[in-house]
Tab-separated table of C-alpha atoms in Angstrom:
chain	number	residue	atom	x	y	z
A	8	ARG	CA	13.939	13.153	2.095
A	9	LYS	CA	11.428	10.633	1.766
A	10	GLU	CA	8.014	11.534	1.263
A	11	VAL	CA	5.943	9.766	3.703
A	12	GLU	CA	8.437	9.627	7.067
A	13	GLN	CA	7.285	7.271	10.257
A	14	ASP	CA	8.718	6.679	13.547
A	15	PRO	CA	10.918	3.685	12.884
A	16	GLY	CA	9.636	1.424	16.141
A	17	PRO	CA	9.467	-1.352	17.001
A	18	PHE	CA	6.855	-0.375	19.667
A	19	ASN	CA	6.637	-3.070	22.379
A	20	VAL	CA	3.708	-2.458	25.100
A	21	PRO	CA	1.576	-4.426	27.312
A	22	GLU	CA	-1.789	-4.957	26.865
A	23	GLY	CA	-4.085	-2.083	27.774
A	24	ALA	CA	-1.374	0.514	26.960
A	25	THR	CA	-1.845	3.841	24.789
A	26	VAL	CA	0.546	4.072	22.137
A	27	ALA	CA	0.582	6.943	19.904
A	28	PHE	CA	2.301	6.699	16.290
A	29	ASN	CA	3.716	9.924	14.115
A	30	CYS	CA	3.943	10.487	10.385
A	31	THR	CA	5.033	13.591	8.503
A	32	TYR	CA	4.563	14.265	4.868
A	33	SER	CA	6.360	16.377	2.119
A	34	ASN	CA	4.218	17.290	-0.401
A	35	SER	CA	2.027	19.903	0.779
A	36	ALA	CA	-0.530	19.218	-1.734
A	37	SER	CA	-1.591	16.097	-0.932
A	38	GLN	CA	-5.472	15.577	-0.865
A	39	SER	CA	-6.234	12.703	1.335
A	40	PHE	CA	-4.621	10.828	4.400
A	41	PHE	CA	-5.022	7.267	5.857
A	42	TRP	CA	-3.702	4.710	8.087
A	43	TYR	CA	-3.412	1.323	7.199
A	44	ARG	CA	-2.594	-1.912	8.915
A	45	GLN	CA	-0.438	-4.725	7.684
A	46	ASP	CA	-0.226	-8.185	9.303
A	47	CYS	CA	2.823	-10.201	8.635
A	48	ARG	CA	3.234	-11.430	5.333
A	49	LYS	CA	-0.259	-10.202	4.393
A	50	GLU	CA	-1.831	-7.385	2.246
A	51	PRO	CA	-2.167	-3.851	3.861
A	52	LYS	CA	-5.843	-2.863	5.164
A	53	LEU	CA	-7.431	0.313	5.571
A	54	LEU	CA	-7.789	1.021	9.239
A	55	MET	CA	-9.184	4.696	8.750
A	56	SER	CA	-8.981	7.705	6.714
A	57	VAL	CA	-7.991	10.886	8.545
A	58	TYR	CA	-9.161	13.970	8.950
A	59	SER	CA	-8.454	17.614	10.167
A	60	SER	CA	-10.989	17.647	12.236
A	61	GLY	CA	-9.916	14.328	14.047
A	62	ASN	CA	-11.665	11.229	13.764
A	63	GLU	CA	-12.206	8.090	15.980
A	64	ASP	CA	-13.096	4.579	15.542
A	65	GLY	CA	-13.458	2.602	18.693
A	66	ARG	CA	-9.953	2.792	20.156
A	67	PHE	CA	-8.006	4.305	17.640
A	68	THR	CA	-8.343	8.303	16.920
A	69	ALA	CA	-6.638	9.716	13.963
A	70	GLN	CA	-5.456	13.225	13.407
A	71	LEU	CA	-4.424	15.477	11.012
A	72	ASN	CA	-2.273	18.617	11.142
A	73	ARG	CA	-2.196	20.407	7.496
A	74	ALA	CA	0.061	22.934	8.662
A	75	SER	CA	2.592	20.879	9.984
A	76	GLN	CA	2.303	18.333	7.488
A	77	TYR	CA	2.258	15.890	10.466
A	78	ILE	CA	-0.460	12.766	10.672
A	79	SER	CA	-0.843	11.220	14.387
A	80	LEU	CA	-2.438	7.934	15.393
A	81	LEU	CA	-3.620	6.990	18.694
A	82	ILE	CA	-4.416	3.549	20.140
A	83	ARG	CA	-6.045	2.956	23.127
A	84	ASP	CA	-6.377	0.048	25.683
A	85	SER	CA	-3.951	-1.728	23.401
A	86	LYS	CA	-4.996	-5.683	22.550
A	87	LEU	CA	-2.781	-8.645	21.752
A	88	SER	CA	-4.868	-8.173	18.316
A	89	ASP	CA	-3.474	-4.541	17.630
A	90	SER	CA	0.196	-6.727	17.122
A	91	ALA	CA	0.819	-5.504	13.011
A	92	THR	CA	2.444	-2.845	11.182
A	93	TYR	CA	0.825	0.530	10.965
A	94	LEU	CA	1.481	2.416	7.423
A	95	CYS	CA	0.865	5.964	7.343
A	96	VAL	CA	-0.440	6.872	3.708
A	97	VAL	CA	-0.725	9.854	1.566
A	98	ASN	CA	-2.561	10.539	-1.623
A	99	PRO	CA	-1.482	13.301	-3.435
A	100	PHE	CA	-4.329	12.859	-6.255
A	101	SER	CA	-2.082	14.216	-8.976
A	102	GLY	CA	-3.839	14.701	-12.008
A	103	GLY	CA	-6.929	13.546	-10.351
A	104	TYR	CA	-6.015	10.039	-9.722
A	105	ASN	CA	-5.472	7.883	-6.732
A	106	LYS	CA	-1.623	7.214	-6.072
A	107	LEU	CA	-1.099	5.826	-2.758
A	108	ILE	CA	2.262	7.104	-0.978
A	109	PHE	CA	3.046	4.928	1.702
A	110	GLY	CA	5.731	5.144	4.879
A	111	ALA	CA	8.055	2.261	5.811
A	112	GLY	CA	5.785	1.431	8.473
A	113	THR	CA	5.656	1.247	12.278
A	114	ARG	CA	5.886	-2.012	14.130
A	115	LEU	CA	3.814	-2.702	17.211
A	116	ALA	CA	4.120	-5.620	19.434
A	117	VAL	CA	1.223	-5.654	21.784
A	118	HIS	CA	2.545	-8.325	24.936
A	119	PRO	CA	0.402	-10.025	27.799
B	22	ASP	CA	-18.428	-10.523	-3.119
B	23	ALA	CA	-15.084	-11.461	-4.589
B	24	GLY	CA	-12.452	-9.368	-3.437
B	25	VAL	CA	-9.273	-8.754	-5.243
B	26	THR	CA	-7.642	-11.700	-6.437
B	27	GLN	CA	-3.731	-12.192	-7.658
B	28	SER	CA	-2.091	-15.018	-8.833
B	29	PRO	CA	0.288	-16.889	-8.504
B	30	THR	CA	0.797	-16.273	-4.563
B	31	HIS	CA	4.565	-17.164	-4.515
B	32	LEU	CA	6.965	-17.345	-7.349
B	33	ILE	CA	10.834	-18.105	-7.615
B	34	LYS	CA	12.795	-17.172	-10.443
B	35	THR	CA	16.485	-16.417	-11.789
B	36	ARG	CA	18.062	-13.387	-12.730
B	37	GLY	CA	17.540	-12.487	-16.300
B	38	GLN	CA	14.514	-14.057	-16.716
B	39	GLN	CA	10.915	-12.663	-17.403
B	40	VAL	CA	7.668	-12.807	-14.792
B	41	THR	CA	3.988	-12.085	-15.350
B	42	LEU	CA	1.743	-11.618	-12.403
B	43	ARG	CA	-2.006	-11.357	-12.658
B	44	CYS	CA	-4.617	-9.650	-11.057
B	45	SER	CA	-8.359	-9.647	-11.075
B	46	PRO	CA	-9.976	-6.909	-9.611
B	47	LYS	CA	-13.189	-6.354	-6.877
B	48	SER	CA	-16.491	-6.596	-8.491
B	49	GLY	CA	-17.433	-3.227	-10.239
B	50	HIS	CA	-14.035	-1.982	-10.077
B	51	ASP	CA	-12.442	-0.705	-13.081
B	52	THR	CA	-9.036	0.953	-12.040
B	53	VAL	CA	-5.844	-1.307	-11.349
B	54	SER	CA	-2.803	-0.114	-9.398
B	55	TRP	CA	0.272	-2.353	-8.870
B	56	TYR	CA	2.908	-1.700	-6.106
B	57	GLN	CA	5.964	-3.256	-5.127
B	58	GLN	CA	6.863	-3.658	-1.408
B	59	ALA	CA	10.401	-4.895	-0.552
B	60	LEU	CA	11.012	-6.568	2.748
B	61	GLY	CA	10.687	-4.084	5.558
B	62	GLN	CA	9.460	-0.981	3.510
B	63	GLY	CA	6.172	0.242	2.974
B	64	PRO	CA	4.725	-0.466	-0.901
B	65	GLN	CA	5.716	1.540	-3.832
B	66	PHE	CA	3.782	2.655	-6.525
B	67	ILE	CA	4.804	0.987	-10.052
B	68	PHE	CA	1.692	2.157	-12.287
B	69	GLN	CA	-1.939	2.298	-12.782
B	70	TYR	CA	-4.438	1.194	-15.261
B	71	TYR	CA	-7.931	2.321	-16.488
B	72	GLU	CA	-9.427	1.736	-19.735
B	73	GLU	CA	-6.833	-0.644	-20.896
B	74	GLU	CA	-4.058	2.107	-21.011
B	75	GLU	CA	-1.482	3.378	-18.461
B	76	ARG	CA	-2.981	5.833	-16.614
B	77	GLN	CA	0.338	7.087	-14.390
B	78	ARG	CA	3.266	5.682	-13.611
B	79	GLY	CA	5.742	5.721	-10.743
B	80	ASN	CA	9.748	5.825	-10.730
B	81	PHE	CA	10.226	2.178	-11.950
B	82	PRO	CA	12.389	1.378	-15.023
B	83	ASP	CA	10.932	0.145	-18.353
B	84	ARG	CA	11.506	-3.533	-17.368
B	85	PHE	CA	8.396	-3.146	-15.620
B	86	SER	CA	5.171	-3.021	-18.051
B	87	GLY	CA	1.893	-3.900	-17.759
B	88	HIS	CA	-1.627	-4.773	-19.196
B	89	GLN	CA	-5.055	-4.270	-18.540
B	90	PHE	CA	-7.634	-6.500	-20.361
B	91	PRO	CA	-11.404	-5.393	-21.388
B	92	ASN	CA	-13.044	-7.391	-18.186
B	93	TYR	CA	-10.659	-4.661	-16.120
B	94	SER	CA	-8.265	-7.386	-15.103
B	95	SER	CA	-4.355	-7.067	-15.275
B	96	GLU	CA	-0.792	-8.183	-15.752
B	97	LEU	CA	2.267	-6.754	-14.568
B	98	ASN	CA	5.291	-8.103	-16.395
B	99	VAL	CA	8.997	-7.462	-15.350
B	100	ASN	CA	11.779	-8.466	-17.971
B	101	ALA	CA	15.210	-9.485	-17.094
B	102	LEU	CA	15.076	-9.781	-13.152
B	103	LEU	CA	17.213	-8.649	-10.750
B	104	LEU	CA	17.832	-9.839	-7.492
B	105	GLY	CA	16.541	-6.536	-6.001
B	106	ASP	CA	13.182	-7.517	-7.947
B	107	SER	CA	12.474	-9.623	-5.043
B	108	ALA	CA	9.524	-8.383	-3.272
B	109	LEU	CA	5.772	-8.768	-2.595
B	110	TYR	CA	3.921	-7.004	-5.517
B	111	LEU	CA	0.485	-6.047	-4.349
B	112	CYS	CA	-2.572	-5.404	-7.041
B	113	ALA	CA	-5.174	-2.660	-5.641
B	114	SER	CA	-8.456	-1.922	-7.520
B	115	GLU	CA	-10.640	0.863	-7.154
B	116	GLN	CA	-13.676	2.738	-8.771
B	117	GLY	CA	-14.316	6.178	-9.804
B	118	GLY	CA	-11.282	7.527	-7.330
B	119	SER	CA	-12.695	5.418	-4.463
B	120	ASP	CA	-10.369	3.895	-1.545
B	121	GLN	CA	-8.111	1.116	-3.008
B	122	TYR	CA	-8.411	-2.397	-1.805
B	123	PHE	CA	-5.497	-4.605	-2.063
B	124	GLY	CA	-4.865	-8.367	-3.021
B	125	PRO	CA	-2.964	-10.569	-1.067
B	126	GLY	CA	0.101	-10.174	-3.216
B	127	THR	CA	2.624	-12.139	-5.080
B	128	ARG	CA	5.543	-12.860	-3.522
B	129	LEU	CA	8.547	-12.981	-6.112
B	130	LEU	CA	12.238	-14.407	-5.201
B	131	VAL	CA	14.835	-13.798	-7.594
B	132	LEU	CA	17.571	-15.872	-7.090
């Protein structure tokens, strides 16, 4: 079983749509959680951290359920510029050091 | 403020050769991690360097080795290249357990 599993995608949605991505992780001792965005042939960039209380950044809302080991990302009012691959990332912080564990990513294509 | 930089941007090698990739961390960062991203996959952790020593390592063979210099820059070396080593190699830097910032990567093609 992969340490971090994501919806395979791709998601093809029209502008203005709401889209949700899901992710599960296997290491219950994981300490921190993130969503990264990766554009084609570019490096991953931090989109947002994810907290148990849920957090929102504009059109983006992330949620963490530690009991279910489940992470979600909701994008409202999709824009063409949201087209990218979204990577679910877990940091077990084992030994007190950062070590990011990435899912395979979910591709989003927003069309006019 | 310069971000993480990597060189070269692209590289083509043949099987059996050796390659060295370079990374300069973001200003003020002292820890460098290397990741391998195969096509269609998420990045996979290779190893992490701090104070010029390998601090932790992922599930990669000994053909993958690294180095960190006193100025915190780092190199990734891969010996005896295999076709399966073709990937985007990403360097990420951090300071004291902060968020990791990624460089643009080096795209390696092994023929």
